[in-house]
Amino acid sequence: MSGLVYEKEHTVKYYECDATKKISMPMLLNIMLYVSGEQGRMLGVSDDVVAEHGLSWIILQTEIKVNRLPEAHEKIRVMTQAQSYNKFFTYRDFKVYDEAGELCVTTNCTFAMMDFTQRKMVRIVDELIEPYKVEGTKKLIRTPKPVPVNQETAQSIDYRVRYLDIDGNQHVNNAKYLDWFLDSLGLDFIRQHQLKSINVKYEKEVGYGNMVQSLVSQEVLEDGQIATAHQIVNNGTLSCEASMVWEPLN
Amino acid sequence: MSGLVYEKEHTVKYYECDATKKISMPMLLNIMLYVSGEQGRMLGVSDDVVAEHGLSWIILQTEIKVNRLPEAHEKIRVMTQAQSYNKFFTYRDFKVYDEAGELCVTTNCTFAMMDFTQRKMVRIVDELIEPYKVEGTKKLIRTPKPVPVNQETAQSIDYRVRYLDIDGNQHVNNAKYLDWFLDSLGLDFIRQHQLKSINVKYEKEVGYGNMVQSLVSQEVLEDGQIATAHQIVNNGTLSCEASMVWEPLN
């Protein structure tokens, strides 16, 4: 059985939008994760409480499906709900609705718990998940992997990890990877295509000052949509991979 | 006489904070400018209405004084008020208060109107300023210039203008320059010092794909504070300059 539903309203700001005047994907991911953080706070299991156990929630994977990206001044409603959990993973959905009640964005996230001294995954602590009233199960949900980058045609751009890329957890913020992925496609591509879906798999955290490579390859699908495949590679190690589907705009 | 006062509450989010867990300066500037934009909307002279005249407000200079930077979950109150205007310039103050009513940040901004086809400054249109009920005057306010960069000791970092640096006005967002300035100081410096003030003067807009140089020099002041001086240079042309004062943390 799914857990407690939590939702929050948010007014989209000009500065949360990109050059296309729609909310940027990194900002949308930030807002969704904020709303799940707020649910934790309301239930007495805030990130601070989790930190008192020497732990923090980490995101392993996120799949985002986009019907429409909201614009500045729109009042959106972000709904979140944990779906199930097992020994190591918890699965959580997000839905973003516009003022007319239309579903704009659907997201599924897989979370795990990290011991932040040892920087490794640990078993989920029951008392930190119990308040969400979500069903424990032995079932693992198999989420599809991102489509791999075509290494033969891939292009690469370097990004140095900057001061503002680092969040309060002292590593590159989850939303930042989307920034690197999208920038490697270029503004013309983003203007000429509408994003339909993203599948991001986080592999290894990245720290301040690291120089990462953002690799990208493209493929035209049978239905005319474009699939892009992405990797962030940090000193030879895969940090994050993603694939996206785009629809050409006329 | 000063114009109408407008204020809005804002809850600081985790993702609006930097590695020091305080709100980042670029985000704070975004939020302040959002609040003045909201005043315009409320008074019937939103950015869209200004755009119907083929115009947009641009920021020429901003001086920010910091008592304390708020942290995540704090509820802040952002107050703004136009102070006066003349033929070409309007002066606006911002004050940021915390929940206890303590003044955290004070900001003075100088705005002008730009014709966005010709990309040049024009005389302020009366009907677009009248709703703010601010006094017209012939007096120009002389704002102090940022302290110049010491070219002999300056260090320089290159920044390629990325997709997300560009806002709906199709140029680099005003807040982005602060990001470049701060990053050029490095995370260790930012962790070890508390920002007291910033004076930013915008000279020339920067576009997508440009490669800019962020120059920075430092000087220790008599009282032990550190003055940093900054320039953004785009293909040999000065785009923006700034100076900051920092207090060493123990």
Short mmCIF file of C-alpha atoms in Angstrom, two decimals:
data_model
loop_
_atom_site.label_atom_id
_atom_site.label_comp_id
_atom_site.label_asym_id
_atom_site.label_seq_id
_atom_site.Cartn_x
_atom_site.Cartn_y
_atom_site.Cartn_z
CA MET A 1 0.00 0.00 0.00
CA SER A 2 1.25 3.47 -0.87
CA GLY A 3 2.16 5.88 1.89
CA LEU A 4 0.76 9.22 2.99
CA VAL A 5 0.20 11.82 0.30
CA TYR A 6 1.77 15.24 0.77
CA GLU A 7 1.43 18.25 -1.45
CA LYS A 8 2.56 21.85 -1.68
CA GLU A 9 1.75 24.76 -3.94
CA HIS A 10 4.52 26.63 -5.71
CA THR A 11 4.43 29.74 -7.87
CA VAL A 12 6.93 29.45 -10.72
CA LYS A 13 9.33 32.42 -10.74
CA TYR A 14 10.98 34.09 -13.72
CA TYR A 15 14.41 33.15 -12.38
CA GLU A 16 13.39 29.48 -12.19
CA CYS A 17 12.82 29.48 -15.96
CA ASP A 18 15.30 29.08 -18.79
CA ALA A 19 15.71 30.91 -22.10
CA THR A 20 12.53 29.19 -23.40
CA LYS A 21 10.62 30.84 -20.52
CA LYS A 22 9.60 27.47 -19.07
CA ILE A 23 10.72 26.12 -15.72
CA SER A 24 14.15 24.54 -16.03
CA MET A 25 14.47 20.82 -15.33
CA PRO A 26 17.15 21.26 -12.62
CA MET A 27 14.85 23.72 -10.82
CA LEU A 28 11.85 21.43 -11.16
CA LEU A 29 13.84 18.55 -9.66
CA ASN A 30 14.95 20.84 -6.81
CA ILE A 31 11.33 21.80 -6.09
CA MET A 32 10.10 18.20 -6.13
CA LEU A 33 12.83 17.07 -3.74
CA TYR A 34 12.07 20.06 -1.52
CA VAL A 35 8.44 18.93 -1.26
CA SER A 36 9.44 15.42 -0.19
CA GLY A 37 11.84 16.98 2.32
CA GLU A 38 8.93 19.02 3.68
CA GLN A 39 6.86 15.88 4.10
CA GLY A 40 9.70 14.43 6.19
CA ARG A 41 9.84 17.57 8.32
CA MET A 42 6.08 17.49 8.88
CA LEU A 43 6.28 13.84 9.93
CA GLY A 44 9.16 14.44 12.37
CA VAL A 45 11.79 12.74 10.19
CA SER A 46 13.44 15.77 8.61
CA ASP A 47 16.86 15.58 6.99
CA ASP A 48 18.24 16.93 10.28
CA VAL A 49 16.69 14.04 12.20
CA VAL A 50 18.04 11.58 9.62
CA ALA A 51 21.45 13.27 10.01
CA GLU A 52 21.32 12.68 13.79
CA HIS A 53 21.49 8.96 12.87
CA GLY A 54 24.61 9.71 10.83
CA LEU A 55 22.57 9.10 7.69
CA SER A 56 21.15 10.92 4.71
CA TRP A 57 18.72 10.00 1.95
CA ILE A 58 20.34 9.73 -1.45
CA ILE A 59 18.72 9.46 -4.86
CA LEU A 60 19.75 6.51 -6.96
CA GLN A 61 17.50 7.03 -9.95
CA THR A 62 14.83 9.36 -11.20
CA GLU A 63 12.51 9.00 -14.17
CA ILE A 64 10.64 12.11 -15.24
CA LYS A 65 7.82 12.20 -17.79
CA VAL A 66 6.86 15.62 -19.12
CA ASN A 67 3.47 16.51 -20.58
CA ARG A 68 4.08 20.24 -20.35
CA LEU A 69 6.57 22.42 -18.50
CA PRO A 70 4.97 25.27 -16.55
CA GLU A 71 5.93 28.91 -17.16
CA ALA A 72 6.63 31.87 -14.87
CA HIS A 73 3.70 33.03 -12.71
CA GLU A 74 1.91 29.66 -12.97
CA LYS A 75 0.77 28.22 -9.67
CA ILE A 76 1.65 24.55 -9.62
CA ARG A 77 0.76 21.84 -7.14
CA VAL A 78 3.48 19.29 -6.36
CA MET A 79 2.21 16.01 -4.91
CA THR A 80 4.43 13.28 -3.52
CA GLN A 81 3.86 9.84 -2.07
CA ALA A 82 6.16 6.99 -1.08
CA GLN A 83 5.04 3.85 -2.95
CA SER A 84 6.86 1.04 -1.15
CA TYR A 85 10.14 0.18 0.51
CA ASN A 86 12.36 -2.81 1.02
CA LYS A 87 15.60 -3.49 2.87
CA PHE A 88 17.68 -0.97 0.90
CA PHE A 89 15.37 1.05 -1.36
CA THR A 90 12.33 3.23 -1.18
CA TYR A 91 10.30 4.30 -4.18
CA ARG A 92 8.53 7.63 -4.31
CA ASP A 93 6.29 9.29 -6.91
CA PHE A 94 5.83 12.96 -7.66
CA LYS A 95 3.10 14.56 -9.70
CA VAL A 96 3.05 18.21 -10.79
CA TYR A 97 -0.34 19.71 -11.66
CA ASP A 98 -1.16 23.12 -13.09
CA GLU A 99 -3.92 25.43 -11.85
CA ALA A 100 -6.45 23.81 -14.18
CA GLY A 101 -5.67 20.46 -12.55
CA GLU A 102 -3.88 19.12 -15.64
CA LEU A 103 -0.99 16.75 -14.98
CA CYS A 104 2.21 18.43 -16.21
CA VAL A 105 4.98 16.14 -14.94
CA THR A 106 5.20 12.66 -13.38
CA THR A 107 8.34 11.47 -11.61
CA ASN A 108 9.44 8.21 -9.99
CA CYS A 109 12.46 8.25 -7.71
CA THR A 110 14.43 5.50 -6.06
CA PHE A 111 16.02 6.53 -2.76
CA ALA A 112 18.47 4.79 -0.45
CA MET A 113 20.13 5.65 2.86
CA MET A 114 23.77 6.60 3.02
CA ASP A 115 26.00 6.54 6.07
CA PHE A 116 27.69 9.86 5.58
CA THR A 117 30.89 9.10 7.44
CA GLN A 118 31.56 5.95 5.44
CA ARG A 119 29.85 7.40 2.31
CA LYS A 120 28.16 4.05 1.63
CA MET A 121 24.64 2.68 1.43
CA VAL A 122 23.13 1.11 4.53
CA ARG A 123 19.90 -0.71 5.39
CA ILE A 124 16.91 1.63 5.73
CA VAL A 125 16.26 2.44 9.40
CA ASP A 126 12.66 1.46 10.23
CA GLU A 127 11.88 4.39 12.52
CA LEU A 128 12.89 6.85 9.79
CA ILE A 129 10.51 5.35 7.22
CA GLU A 130 7.63 4.32 9.50
CA PRO A 131 6.03 7.83 9.71
CA TYR A 132 5.41 7.77 5.94
CA LYS A 133 2.99 4.82 6.48
CA VAL A 134 4.30 3.06 3.43
CA GLU A 135 4.25 -0.68 2.94
CA GLY A 136 7.41 -2.67 3.51
CA THR A 137 7.91 -5.37 0.91
CA LYS A 138 10.57 -7.79 -0.23
CA LYS A 139 9.88 -6.82 -3.83
CA LEU A 140 12.55 -4.89 -5.72
CA ILE A 141 11.23 -2.63 -8.43
CA ARG A 142 13.29 -2.97 -11.58
CA THR A 143 13.64 0.44 -13.12
CA PRO A 144 14.79 0.59 -16.74
CA LYS A 145 18.39 1.69 -17.19
CA PRO A 146 19.14 4.81 -19.19
CA VAL A 147 19.94 4.10 -22.86
CA PRO A 148 23.75 3.93 -23.09
CA VAL A 149 25.83 6.60 -24.78
CA ASN A 150 27.09 5.67 -28.24
CA GLN A 151 30.81 6.03 -27.53
CA GLU A 152 31.67 6.15 -31.24
CA THR A 153 29.59 9.24 -32.00
CA ALA A 154 29.63 10.84 -28.55
CA GLN A 155 30.74 14.42 -28.08
CA SER A 156 32.22 15.62 -24.83
CA ILE A 157 32.33 18.91 -22.92
CA ASP A 158 34.36 19.46 -19.75
CA TYR A 159 32.83 21.04 -16.64
CA ARG A 160 34.81 22.13 -13.62
CA VAL A 161 32.79 21.72 -10.44
CA ARG A 162 32.13 25.23 -9.12
CA TYR A 163 31.40 26.70 -5.71
CA LEU A 164 27.63 26.89 -6.36
CA ASP A 165 27.40 23.32 -7.67
CA ILE A 166 28.08 22.06 -4.13
CA ASP A 167 25.15 21.81 -1.74
CA GLY A 168 24.90 21.56 2.04
CA ASN A 169 25.81 17.85 1.78
CA GLN A 170 29.21 18.96 0.42
CA HIS A 171 28.82 17.19 -2.92
CA VAL A 172 27.43 18.15 -6.31
CA ASN A 173 23.69 18.65 -6.01
CA ASN A 174 21.51 16.10 -7.84
CA ALA A 175 19.93 18.78 -9.99
CA LYS A 176 23.31 20.00 -11.23
CA TYR A 177 23.85 16.90 -13.38
CA LEU A 178 20.76 17.83 -15.40
CA ASP A 179 22.34 21.24 -16.00
CA TRP A 180 25.49 19.59 -17.41
CA PHE A 181 23.45 17.15 -19.51
CA LEU A 182 21.25 19.85 -21.00
CA ASP A 183 24.06 22.32 -21.62
CA SER A 184 25.94 19.69 -23.62
CA LEU A 185 22.97 19.62 -26.05
CA GLY A 186 23.20 23.37 -26.65
CA LEU A 187 20.57 26.11 -26.52
CA ASP A 188 19.52 25.75 -30.18
CA PHE A 189 18.67 22.07 -29.65
CA ILE A 190 16.69 22.89 -26.49
CA ARG A 191 14.78 25.66 -28.27
CA GLN A 192 13.90 23.38 -31.19
CA HIS A 193 12.76 20.33 -29.20
CA GLN A 194 10.32 19.58 -26.45
CA LEU A 195 11.51 17.30 -23.67
CA LYS A 196 9.27 14.24 -23.20
CA SER A 197 11.18 12.18 -20.64
CA ILE A 198 14.38 11.83 -18.67
CA ASN A 199 15.82 8.79 -16.95
CA VAL A 200 18.77 9.63 -14.66
CA LYS A 201 20.84 7.09 -12.74
CA TYR A 202 23.26 8.43 -10.13
CA GLU A 203 26.35 6.27 -9.67
CA LYS A 204 28.99 8.12 -7.69
CA GLU A 205 29.13 11.51 -6.02
CA VAL A 206 31.29 14.32 -7.40
CA GLY A 207 33.18 16.84 -5.26
CA TYR A 208 34.30 20.44 -5.45
CA GLY A 209 37.01 21.26 -7.96
CA ASN A 210 36.66 17.98 -9.90
CA MET A 211 36.75 18.28 -13.68
CA VAL A 212 34.03 16.12 -15.21
CA GLN A 213 33.32 15.17 -18.81
CA SER A 214 29.74 15.38 -20.03
CA LEU A 215 29.36 12.93 -22.92
CA VAL A 216 26.36 13.03 -25.22
CA SER A 217 25.19 11.07 -28.25
CA GLN A 218 21.98 11.41 -30.28
CA GLU A 219 19.79 9.06 -32.26
CA VAL A 220 16.65 9.64 -34.31
CA LEU A 221 13.92 7.17 -33.34
CA GLU A 222 11.46 5.56 -35.76
CA ASP A 223 8.64 7.89 -34.73
CA GLY A 224 10.78 10.96 -35.44
CA GLN A 225 11.56 11.64 -31.80
CA ILE A 226 15.18 12.15 -30.76
CA ALA A 227 16.84 10.05 -28.08
CA THR A 228 19.84 11.60 -26.36
CA ALA A 229 22.15 9.58 -24.13
CA HIS A 230 24.40 11.17 -21.51
CA GLN A 231 27.20 10.33 -19.13
CA ILE A 232 29.09 12.31 -16.53
CA VAL A 233 32.56 10.84 -16.16
CA ASN A 234 34.80 11.98 -13.31
CA ASN A 235 38.46 11.04 -13.66
CA GLY A 236 37.60 7.88 -15.60
CA THR A 237 34.74 6.83 -13.29
CA LEU A 238 31.06 7.00 -14.30
CA SER A 239 29.29 9.40 -11.93
CA CYS A 240 25.89 9.64 -13.52
CA GLU A 241 24.14 8.55 -16.70
CA ALA A 242 20.92 9.59 -18.30
CA SER A 243 18.81 9.26 -21.39
CA MET A 244 16.18 11.66 -22.67
CA VAL A 245 13.51 11.65 -25.36
CA TRP A 246 12.73 14.84 -27.27
CA GLU A 247 10.04 15.79 -29.77
CA PRO A 248 11.05 18.19 -32.56
CA LEU A 249 9.06 21.45 -32.51
CA ASN A 250 7.83 22.79 -35.84
CA MET B 1 9.19 61.32 -1.63
CA SER B 2 9.68 57.58 -1.71
CA GLY B 3 7.15 55.42 -3.55
CA LEU B 4 4.77 52.69 -2.47
CA VAL B 5 6.16 49.96 -0.27
CA TYR B 6 5.67 46.36 -1.35
CA GLU B 7 6.67 43.24 0.49
CA LYS B 8 6.52 39.48 0.16
CA GLU B 9 7.36 36.57 2.41
CA HIS B 10 9.70 33.85 1.21
CA THR B 11 10.75 30.59 2.82
CA VAL B 12 14.40 29.86 2.12
CA LYS B 13 14.83 26.44 0.51
CA TYR B 14 17.72 24.00 0.87
CA TYR B 15 18.44 24.27 -2.86
CA GLU B 16 18.69 28.06 -2.59
CA CYS B 17 21.62 27.67 -0.20
CA ASP B 18 25.28 27.06 -0.91
CA ALA B 19 27.82 24.74 0.70
CA THR B 20 27.86 26.98 3.81
CA LYS B 21 24.10 26.25 4.19
CA LYS B 22 23.23 29.94 3.84
CA ILE B 23 21.23 31.44 1.00
CA SER B 24 23.50 32.08 -1.98
CA MET B 25 23.95 35.67 -3.12
CA PRO B 26 22.81 34.97 -6.70
CA MET B 27 19.61 33.42 -5.36
CA LEU B 28 19.04 36.30 -2.95
CA LEU B 29 19.39 38.79 -5.81
CA ASN B 30 16.93 36.73 -7.88
CA ILE B 31 14.41 36.78 -5.05
CA MET B 32 14.73 40.54 -4.48
CA LEU B 33 14.26 41.28 -8.19
CA TYR B 34 11.29 38.90 -8.26
CA VAL B 35 9.65 40.91 -5.47
CA SER B 36 10.06 44.21 -7.34
CA GLY B 37 8.68 42.47 -10.45
CA GLU B 38 5.66 41.40 -8.39
CA GLN B 39 5.10 44.98 -7.28
CA GLY B 40 5.02 45.97 -10.96
CA ARG B 41 2.50 43.23 -11.73
CA MET B 42 0.29 44.28 -8.85
CA LEU B 43 0.36 47.90 -10.05
CA GLY B 44 -0.51 46.97 -13.66
CA VAL B 45 3.00 47.65 -15.01
CA SER B 46 4.39 44.12 -15.17
CA ASP B 47 7.42 43.25 -17.29
CA ASP B 48 4.95 42.08 -19.95
CA VAL B 49 3.29 45.51 -20.02
CA VAL B 50 6.72 47.18 -20.18
CA ALA B 51 7.59 44.78 -23.04
CA GLU B 52 4.47 45.93 -24.95
CA HIS B 53 6.22 49.32 -25.14
CA GLY B 54 9.25 47.55 -26.64
CA LEU B 55 11.10 48.20 -23.38
CA SER B 56 12.51 46.38 -20.42
CA TRP B 57 13.92 47.45 -17.07
CA ILE B 58 17.63 46.84 -16.75
CA ILE B 59 19.83 47.01 -13.67
CA LEU B 60 22.82 49.30 -13.87
CA GLN B 61 24.17 48.94 -10.36
CA THR B 62 23.40 47.16 -7.13
CA GLU B 63 24.91 47.66 -3.69
CA ILE B 64 24.20 44.97 -1.13
CA LYS B 65 25.00 45.20 2.58
CA VAL B 66 24.85 41.98 4.56
CA ASN B 67 24.27 41.74 8.30
CA ARG B 68 23.46 38.03 8.17
CA LEU B 69 22.56 35.60 5.41
CA PRO B 70 19.45 33.53 6.19
CA GLU B 71 19.53 29.72 6.18
CA ALA B 72 17.22 27.02 4.84
CA HIS B 73 13.70 26.93 6.37
CA GLU B 74 13.90 30.55 7.56
CA LYS B 75 10.91 32.67 6.64
CA ILE B 76 12.18 36.00 5.35
CA ARG B 77 10.30 39.16 4.46
CA VAL B 78 11.54 41.06 1.40
CA MET B 79 10.51 44.71 1.29
CA THR B 80 11.03 46.98 -1.70
CA GLN B 81 10.37 50.64 -2.42
CA ALA B 82 11.29 52.96 -5.28
CA GLN B 83 13.11 55.98 -3.82
CA SER B 84 13.13 58.50 -6.67
CA TYR B 85 13.48 58.74 -10.42
CA ASN B 86 14.82 61.15 -12.98
CA LYS B 87 14.95 61.26 -16.77
CA PHE B 88 16.99 58.09 -17.18
CA PHE B 89 17.33 56.39 -13.81
CA THR B 90 15.20 55.06 -11.00
CA TYR B 91 16.54 54.10 -7.58
CA ARG B 92 15.01 51.30 -5.56
CA ASP B 93 15.76 49.90 -2.10
CA PHE B 94 15.29 46.38 -0.81
CA LYS B 95 15.34 45.21 2.78
CA VAL B 96 15.36 41.59 3.88
CA TYR B 97 14.13 40.83 7.42
CA ASP B 98 14.13 37.56 9.30
CA GLU B 99 11.23 36.18 11.34
CA ALA B 100 12.41 38.02 14.46
CA GLY B 101 12.20 41.28 12.51
CA GLU B 102 15.99 41.68 12.36
CA LEU B 103 17.36 43.37 9.25
CA CYS B 104 19.50 40.80 7.38
CA VAL B 105 20.28 42.52 4.09
CA THR B 106 19.92 46.02 2.61
CA THR B 107 20.17 46.65 -1.12
CA ASN B 108 20.11 49.74 -3.33
CA CYS B 109 19.58 49.29 -7.06
CA THR B 110 19.78 51.70 -9.96
CA PHE B 111 17.49 50.76 -12.86
CA ALA B 112 17.10 52.18 -16.35
CA MET B 113 14.87 51.42 -19.33
CA MET B 114 16.23 49.65 -22.38
CA ASP B 115 14.70 49.59 -25.84
CA PHE B 116 15.13 45.94 -26.56
CA THR B 117 15.23 46.16 -30.34
CA GLN B 118 18.01 48.74 -30.32
CA ARG B 119 19.49 47.32 -27.06
CA LYS B 120 20.07 50.84 -25.75
CA MET B 121 18.93 52.97 -22.84
CA VAL B 122 15.96 55.28 -23.35
CA ARG B 123 14.17 57.92 -21.30
CA ILE B 124 11.89 56.46 -18.62
CA VAL B 125 8.28 56.36 -19.83
CA ASP B 126 6.10 58.28 -17.34
CA GLU B 127 3.09 55.99 -17.45
CA LEU B 128 5.29 53.00 -16.57
CA ILE B 129 6.71 54.65 -13.45
CA GLU B 130 3.66 56.66 -12.32
CA PRO B 131 1.88 53.71 -10.57
CA TYR B 132 4.80 53.36 -8.13
CA LYS B 133 3.93 56.86 -6.76
CA VAL B 134 7.56 57.80 -6.55
CA GLU B 135 8.87 61.33 -6.79
CA GLY B 136 10.35 62.56 -10.06
CA THR B 137 13.45 64.68 -9.51
CA LYS B 138 16.26 66.19 -11.52
CA LYS B 139 18.72 64.92 -8.97
CA LEU B 140 21.12 62.18 -9.99
CA ILE B 141 22.25 59.93 -7.16
CA ARG B 142 25.98 59.33 -7.32
CA THR B 143 26.62 55.74 -6.37
CA PRO B 144 30.19 54.82 -5.48
CA LYS B 145 32.02 52.83 -8.15
CA PRO B 146 33.31 49.36 -7.33
CA VAL B 147 36.96 49.34 -6.23
CA PRO B 148 39.03 48.56 -9.38
CA VAL B 149 40.79 45.25 -9.91
CA ASN B 150 44.53 45.34 -9.33
CA GLN B 151 45.59 44.20 -12.79
CA GLU B 152 49.11 43.35 -11.61
CA THR B 153 48.04 40.78 -9.02
CA ALA B 154 44.74 39.71 -10.59
CA GLN B 155 43.99 36.08 -11.28
CA SER B 156 41.63 35.04 -14.04
CA ILE B 157 39.27 32.12 -14.67
CA ASP B 158 37.40 31.54 -17.93
CA TYR B 159 33.67 30.84 -17.99
CA ARG B 160 31.78 29.71 -21.08
CA VAL B 161 28.22 31.05 -21.04
CA ARG B 162 25.95 28.03 -20.67
CA TYR B 163 22.35 27.27 -21.58
CA LEU B 164 21.07 27.90 -18.03
CA ASP B 165 22.95 31.21 -17.67
CA ILE B 166 20.56 32.74 -20.21
CA ASP B 167 17.22 34.03 -18.99
CA GLY B 168 13.95 34.87 -20.75
CA ASN B 169 15.51 38.17 -21.90
CA GLN B 170 18.00 36.09 -23.92
CA HIS B 171 21.07 37.41 -22.13
CA VAL B 172 23.06 36.36 -19.11
CA ASN B 173 20.93 36.83 -16.01
CA ASN B 174 22.06 39.55 -13.58
CA ALA B 175 22.49 37.05 -10.77
CA LYS B 176 24.85 34.89 -12.83
CA TYR B 177 27.68 37.44 -12.63
CA LEU B 178 27.70 37.00 -8.84
CA ASP B 179 28.12 33.27 -9.39
CA TRP B 180 31.20 33.90 -11.58
CA PHE B 181 32.61 36.44 -9.10
CA LEU B 182 32.18 34.16 -6.11
CA ASP B 183 33.43 31.03 -7.84
CA SER B 184 36.65 32.81 -8.77
CA LEU B 185 37.33 33.26 -5.02
CA GLY B 186 37.03 29.52 -4.40
CA LEU B 187 35.03 27.54 -1.84
CA ASP B 188 37.72 27.63 0.86
CA PHE B 189 37.76 31.43 0.82
CA ILE B 190 33.96 31.57 0.99
CA ARG B 191 33.90 29.12 3.92
CA GLN B 192 36.51 31.12 5.83
CA HIS B 193 35.02 34.60 5.34
CA GLN B 194 31.73 36.30 5.91
CA LEU B 195 30.49 38.59 3.16
CA LYS B 196 29.78 42.13 4.40
CA SER B 197 29.00 44.02 1.19
CA ILE B 198 28.91 43.84 -2.60
CA ASN B 199 28.88 46.66 -5.11
CA VAL B 200 28.12 45.47 -8.67
CA LYS B 201 28.08 47.66 -11.76
CA TYR B 202 26.70 46.17 -14.95
CA GLU B 203 28.28 47.56 -18.11
CA LYS B 204 27.39 45.43 -21.12
CA GLU B 205 25.22 42.37 -21.61
CA VAL B 206 26.74 38.96 -22.36
CA GLY B 207 25.21 36.38 -24.70
CA TYR B 208 25.02 32.62 -25.05
CA GLY B 209 28.23 30.82 -25.96
CA ASN B 210 30.50 33.78 -25.12
CA MET B 211 33.67 32.93 -23.23
CA VAL B 212 34.22 35.46 -20.44
CA GLN B 213 37.15 36.04 -18.13
CA SER B 214 36.46 36.53 -14.43
CA LEU B 215 39.33 38.58 -12.95
CA VAL B 216 39.83 38.88 -9.23
CA SER B 217 42.33 40.61 -6.95
CA GLN B 218 42.46 40.78 -3.16
CA GLU B 219 43.66 43.29 -0.62
CA VAL B 220 43.78 43.19 3.19
CA LEU B 221 42.28 46.37 4.68
CA GLU B 222 43.55 48.17 7.78
CA ASP B 223 40.77 46.76 9.95
CA GLY B 224 41.66 43.19 8.92
CA GLN B 225 38.77 42.86 6.50
CA ILE B 226 39.47 41.63 2.98
CA ALA B 227 38.50 43.65 -0.10
CA THR B 228 38.07 41.67 -3.31
CA ALA B 229 37.77 43.37 -6.69
CA HIS B 230 36.22 41.66 -9.73
CA GLN B 231 35.73 42.13 -13.44
CA ILE B 232 33.94 40.12 -16.10
CA VAL B 233 35.61 40.76 -19.43
CA ASN B 234 33.97 39.51 -22.63
CA ASN B 235 36.21 39.47 -25.69
CA GLY B 236 38.21 42.44 -24.39
CA THR B 237 35.16 44.47 -23.30
CA LEU B 238 34.25 45.07 -19.66
CA SER B 239 30.82 43.53 -19.01
CA CYS B 240 30.52 43.89 -15.29
CA GLU B 241 32.65 44.91 -12.34
CA ALA B 242 32.24 44.47 -8.63
CA SER B 243 33.93 44.86 -5.31
CA MET B 244 33.21 43.02 -2.10
CA VAL B 245 34.23 43.28 1.54
CA TRP B 246 34.71 40.15 3.63
CA GLU B 247 35.34 39.52 7.31
CA PRO B 248 37.59 36.60 8.23
CA LEU B 249 35.82 33.95 10.34
CA ASN B 250 37.71 32.48 13.26
#
